[in-house]
mmCIF file of C-alpha atoms and ligand atoms in Angstrom:
data_model
loop_
_atom_site.group_PDB
_atom_site.id
_atom_site.type_symbol
_atom_site.label_atom_id
_atom_site.label_comp_id
_atom_site.label_asym_id
_atom_site.label_seq_id
_atom_site.Cartn_x
_atom_site.Cartn_y
_atom_site.Cartn_z
ATOM 1 C CA MET N 1082 188.391 158.544 132.489
ATOM 2 C CA ARG N 1083 186.861 155.220 131.455
ATOM 3 C CA SER N 1084 185.375 155.291 127.970
ATOM 4 C CA VAL N 1085 183.450 152.435 126.470
ATOM 5 C CA ILE N 1086 182.491 151.921 122.855
ATOM 6 C CA TYR N 1087 178.994 150.720 121.967
ATOM 7 C CA PRO N 1088 179.151 149.613 118.314
ATOM 8 C CA GLY N 1089 176.355 148.521 116.065
ATOM 9 C CA SER N 1090 174.473 148.963 112.828
ATOM 10 C CA PHE N 1091 171.779 151.091 114.506
ATOM 11 C CA ASP N 1092 169.540 150.858 111.420
ATOM 12 C CA PRO N 1093 167.789 152.533 113.224
ATOM 13 C CA ILE N 1094 168.444 153.004 116.965
ATOM 14 C CA THR N 1095 165.591 151.550 119.088
ATOM 15 C CA ASN N 1096 164.458 151.989 122.684
ATOM 16 C CA GLY N 1097 166.300 148.746 123.441
ATOM 17 C CA HIS N 1098 169.595 150.331 122.321
ATOM 18 C CA LEU N 1099 168.816 153.418 124.409
ATOM 19 C CA ASP N 1100 168.200 151.249 127.454
ATOM 20 C CA VAL N 1101 171.657 149.689 126.975
ATOM 21 C CA ILE N 1102 173.262 153.148 126.635
ATOM 22 C CA VAL N 1103 171.703 154.289 129.934
ATOM 23 C CA ARG N 1104 172.951 151.138 131.677
ATOM 24 C CA ALA N 1105 176.435 151.640 130.227
ATOM 25 C CA LEU N 1106 176.498 155.248 131.479
ATOM 26 C CA ALA N 1107 176.029 153.949 135.024
ATOM 27 C CA LEU N 1108 179.224 151.905 134.668
ATOM 28 C CA PHE N 1109 181.521 154.092 132.553
ATOM 29 C CA ASP N 1110 182.442 157.794 132.433
ATOM 30 C CA GLN N 1111 181.758 158.106 128.708
ATOM 31 C CA VAL N 1112 179.860 156.027 126.154
ATOM 32 C CA ILE N 1113 180.884 156.297 122.516
ATOM 33 C CA VAL N 1114 178.007 155.082 120.345
ATOM 34 C CA ALA N 1115 179.730 154.008 117.130
ATOM 35 C CA VAL N 1116 177.869 153.292 113.914
ATOM 36 C CA GLY N 1117 179.685 150.617 111.902
ATOM 37 C CA ASP N 1118 180.083 151.537 108.221
ATOM 38 C CA ASN N 1119 179.709 148.236 106.438
ATOM 39 C CA PRO N 1120 179.500 148.767 102.653
ATOM 40 C CA GLU N 1121 178.543 145.103 102.158
ATOM 41 C CA LYS N 1122 175.527 145.291 104.447
ATOM 42 C CA GLU N 1123 172.560 147.017 102.896
ATOM 43 C CA SER N 1124 171.107 149.618 105.222
ATOM 44 C CA LEU N 1125 167.818 151.460 105.203
ATOM 45 C CA PHE N 1126 169.445 154.608 106.593
ATOM 46 C CA THR N 1127 172.764 156.238 105.709
ATOM 47 C CA THR N 1128 175.451 156.551 108.362
ATOM 48 C CA ASP N 1129 174.729 160.294 108.581
ATOM 49 C CA GLU N 1130 171.030 159.641 109.144
ATOM 50 C CA LYS N 1131 171.778 157.000 111.770
ATOM 51 C CA MET N 1132 174.138 159.357 113.604
ATOM 52 C CA ALA N 1133 171.656 162.242 113.450
ATOM 53 C CA MET N 1134 168.937 160.023 114.964
ATOM 54 C CA ILE N 1135 171.286 158.792 117.720
ATOM 55 C CA ARG N 1136 172.393 162.370 118.496
ATOM 56 C CA THR N 1137 168.819 163.550 118.921
ATOM 57 C CA ALA N 1138 167.751 160.438 120.845
ATOM 58 C CA THR N 1139 170.632 160.870 123.326
ATOM 59 C CA GLN N 1140 170.623 164.672 123.550
ATOM 60 C CA ASP N 1141 169.461 164.651 127.178
ATOM 61 C CA LEU N 1142 172.121 162.155 128.249
ATOM 62 C CA ALA N 1143 175.443 163.592 129.416
ATOM 63 C CA HIS N 1144 178.685 161.842 128.456
ATOM 64 C CA VAL N 1145 177.480 160.252 125.224
ATOM 65 C CA GLU N 1146 179.519 160.735 122.051
ATOM 66 C CA VAL N 1147 178.246 159.660 118.641
ATOM 67 C CA ASP N 1148 180.743 158.399 116.115
ATOM 68 C CA HIS N 1149 181.119 156.039 113.178
ATOM 69 C CA PHE N 1150 183.833 153.632 112.136
ATOM 70 C CA SER N 1151 184.922 151.407 109.309
ATOM 71 C CA GLY N 1152 187.405 148.556 109.494
ATOM 72 C CA LEU N 1153 188.007 146.612 112.655
ATOM 73 C CA LEU N 1154 186.083 147.540 115.759
ATOM 74 C CA VAL N 1155 189.044 146.882 118.058
ATOM 75 C CA ASP N 1156 191.263 149.271 116.053
ATOM 76 C CA ASN N 1157 188.649 151.967 116.410
ATOM 77 C CA ALA N 1158 188.194 151.208 120.117
ATOM 78 C CA ARG N 1159 191.957 151.502 120.690
ATOM 79 C CA GLU N 1160 192.186 154.771 118.727
ATOM 80 C CA LYS N 1161 189.341 156.200 120.807
ATOM 81 C CA GLY N 1162 190.973 155.104 124.073
ATOM 82 C CA ALA N 1163 188.047 152.854 125.008
ATOM 83 C CA CYS N 1164 188.825 150.217 127.626
ATOM 84 C CA ALA N 1165 185.780 148.100 126.804
ATOM 85 C CA ILE N 1166 183.151 147.216 124.195
ATOM 86 C CA ILE N 1167 179.474 147.095 125.124
ATOM 87 C CA ARG N 1168 177.155 144.622 123.437
ATOM 88 C CA GLY N 1169 173.497 144.100 124.249
ATOM 89 C CA LEU N 1170 172.291 140.533 124.804
ATOM 90 C CA ARG N 1171 168.584 139.897 124.499
ATOM 91 C CA ALA N 1172 168.204 136.164 124.214
ATOM 92 C CA LEU N 1173 170.212 132.981 124.059
ATOM 93 C CA SER N 1174 170.038 133.157 120.266
ATOM 94 C CA ASP N 1175 172.299 136.238 120.362
ATOM 95 C CA PHE N 1176 174.913 134.435 122.357
ATOM 96 C CA GLU N 1177 176.866 132.263 119.953
ATOM 97 C CA HIS N 1178 177.728 135.015 117.481
ATOM 98 C CA GLU N 1179 178.466 137.478 120.277
ATOM 99 C CA PHE N 1180 180.696 134.926 122.011
ATOM 100 C CA GLN N 1181 182.719 134.380 118.824
ATOM 101 C CA MET N 1182 183.114 138.113 118.231
ATOM 102 C CA ALA N 1183 184.084 138.783 121.853
ATOM 103 C CA LEU N 1184 186.759 136.073 121.814
ATOM 104 C CA MET N 1185 188.174 137.189 118.453
ATOM 105 C CA ASN N 1186 188.200 140.809 119.568
ATOM 106 C CA ARG N 1187 189.972 139.796 122.785
ATOM 107 C CA HIS N 1188 192.479 137.763 120.786
ATOM 108 C CA MET N 1189 193.275 140.866 118.712
ATOM 109 C CA GLU N 1190 193.231 143.352 121.613
ATOM 110 C CA PRO N 1191 193.608 141.568 124.966
ATOM 111 C CA ASP N 1192 193.256 144.797 126.954
ATOM 112 C CA ILE N 1193 189.814 145.657 125.572
ATOM 113 C CA THR N 1194 187.099 143.717 127.389
ATOM 114 C CA THR N 1195 183.657 143.010 125.961
ATOM 115 C CA VAL N 1196 180.887 143.711 128.461
ATOM 116 C CA PHE N 1197 177.430 142.273 127.791
ATOM 117 C CA LEU N 1198 174.432 144.181 129.092
ATOM 118 C CA MET N 1199 170.866 142.944 129.056
ATOM 119 C CA PRO N 1200 168.228 145.510 128.187
ATOM 120 C CA HIS N 1201 164.988 145.524 130.167
ATOM 121 C CA ALA N 1202 162.864 142.437 129.462
ATOM 122 C CA ARG N 1203 160.293 144.632 127.746
ATOM 123 C CA TYR N 1204 162.801 145.028 124.871
ATOM 124 C CA THR N 1205 163.696 141.348 124.495
ATOM 125 C CA HIS N 1206 161.766 140.971 121.251
ATOM 126 C CA LEU N 1207 162.984 144.241 119.745
ATOM 127 C CA ASN N 1208 165.435 144.550 116.920
ATOM 128 C CA SER N 1209 165.975 147.033 114.113
ATOM 129 C CA THR N 1210 165.034 144.527 111.401
ATOM 130 C CA ILE N 1211 161.574 143.951 112.858
ATOM 131 C CA ILE N 1212 161.069 147.682 113.373
ATOM 132 C CA ARG N 1213 161.987 148.380 109.721
ATOM 133 C CA GLU N 1214 159.659 145.661 108.457
ATOM 134 C CA VAL N 1215 156.639 146.677 110.538
ATOM 135 C CA ALA N 1216 157.156 150.384 109.800
ATOM 136 C CA SER N 1217 157.573 149.711 106.073
ATOM 137 C CA LEU N 1218 154.180 148.007 106.066
ATOM 138 C CA GLY N 1219 152.507 151.032 107.596
ATOM 139 C CA ARG N 1220 152.087 150.064 111.263
ATOM 140 C CA ASP N 1221 152.903 152.376 114.138
ATOM 141 C CA VAL N 1222 156.170 151.563 115.925
ATOM 142 C CA SER N 1223 156.285 154.704 118.078
ATOM 143 C CA GLU N 1224 156.286 152.775 121.355
ATOM 144 C CA PHE N 1225 159.494 150.978 120.367
ATOM 145 C CA VAL N 1226 161.660 153.791 118.999
ATOM 146 C CA PRO N 1227 162.626 157.338 120.017
ATOM 147 C CA PRO N 1228 160.306 160.019 118.503
ATOM 148 C CA ILE N 1229 163.001 161.196 116.056
ATOM 149 C CA VAL N 1230 163.312 157.662 114.661
ATOM 150 C CA ASN N 1231 159.559 157.420 114.264
ATOM 151 C CA ASP N 1232 159.667 160.648 112.207
ATOM 152 C CA TYR N 1233 162.502 159.340 110.011
ATOM 153 C CA LEU N 1234 160.688 156.031 109.447
ATOM 154 C CA LYS N 1235 157.460 157.777 108.476
ATOM 155 C CA LYS N 1236 159.348 160.003 106.049
ATOM 156 C CA LYS N 1237 161.304 157.081 104.594
ATOM 157 C CA PHE N 1238 158.185 155.006 103.972
ATOM 158 C CA GLY N 1239 155.918 157.885 103.078
ATOM 159 C CA HIS N 1240 153.405 157.181 105.835
ATOM 160 C CA GLY N 1241 152.759 160.577 107.255
HETATM 161 O O1 PNS Z 985 174.302 145.873 115.270
HETATM 162 P P1 PNS Z 985 175.170 144.784 114.693
HETATM 163 O O2 PNS Z 985 174.841 144.591 113.232
HETATM 164 O O3 PNS Z 985 175.094 143.525 115.492
HETATM 165 O O4 PNS Z 985 176.689 145.331 114.771
HETATM 166 C C1 PNS Z 985 177.737 144.524 114.310
HETATM 167 C C2 PNS Z 985 179.098 145.262 114.394
HETATM 168 C C3 PNS Z 985 179.101 146.507 113.524
HETATM 169 C C4 PNS Z 985 179.378 145.655 115.826
HETATM 170 C C5 PNS Z 985 180.152 144.218 113.921
HETATM 171 O O5 PNS Z 985 179.805 143.738 112.664
HETATM 172 C C6 PNS Z 985 181.562 144.789 113.874
HETATM 173 O O6 PNS Z 985 182.200 144.926 114.906
HETATM 174 N N1 PNS Z 985 182.035 145.128 112.665
HETATM 175 C C7 PNS Z 985 183.326 145.721 112.449
HETATM 176 C C8 PNS Z 985 184.290 144.735 111.788
HETATM 177 C C9 PNS Z 985 185.001 143.879 112.806
HETATM 178 O O7 PNS Z 985 185.631 144.343 113.730
HETATM 179 N N2 PNS Z 985 184.881 142.550 112.604
HETATM 180 C C10 PNS Z 985 185.503 141.551 113.450
HETATM 181 C C11 PNS Z 985 184.541 141.077 114.510
HETATM 182 S S1 PNS Z 985 185.234 139.744 115.425
#
């Protein structure tokens, strides 16, 4: 069985992330969506909230596991038996940082390959930071996020 790990901050998960998960499911037997616990990075949502949103957003997709990790991604990938890491690439601006991470991760774990997937062009401009900002200022972001995330955002910002 070929498992792949899809790591990220997911603060919160967007429709762009979901698009990447669906594409990854077409290539691998199992996709482990792994929320990185980074105590130095300030998050809007807790890891538990992020995982709950991902679980609900992926409940109709078979072969998705939701997990979290701290420490090095490659250590977690190895422990989970993943043969690859999925990263989404939206624009050229993502590339340099992703390239550095992929090469460092390969240096540390040569057998774990990073696979870049491009979400549909309609999600090119989407990222969690923009979603948080627009939602915090009271605008509707429901077309960009799963319904459960929209509910969490409304609750968090007291808009509804
Ligand atoms: O959604 P993000 O913020 O782009 O996700 C970044 C994440 C969590 C995948 C990345 O920061 C990560 O892998 N962190 C774990 C620590 C690690 O392995 N660092 C070495 C990377 S070369």
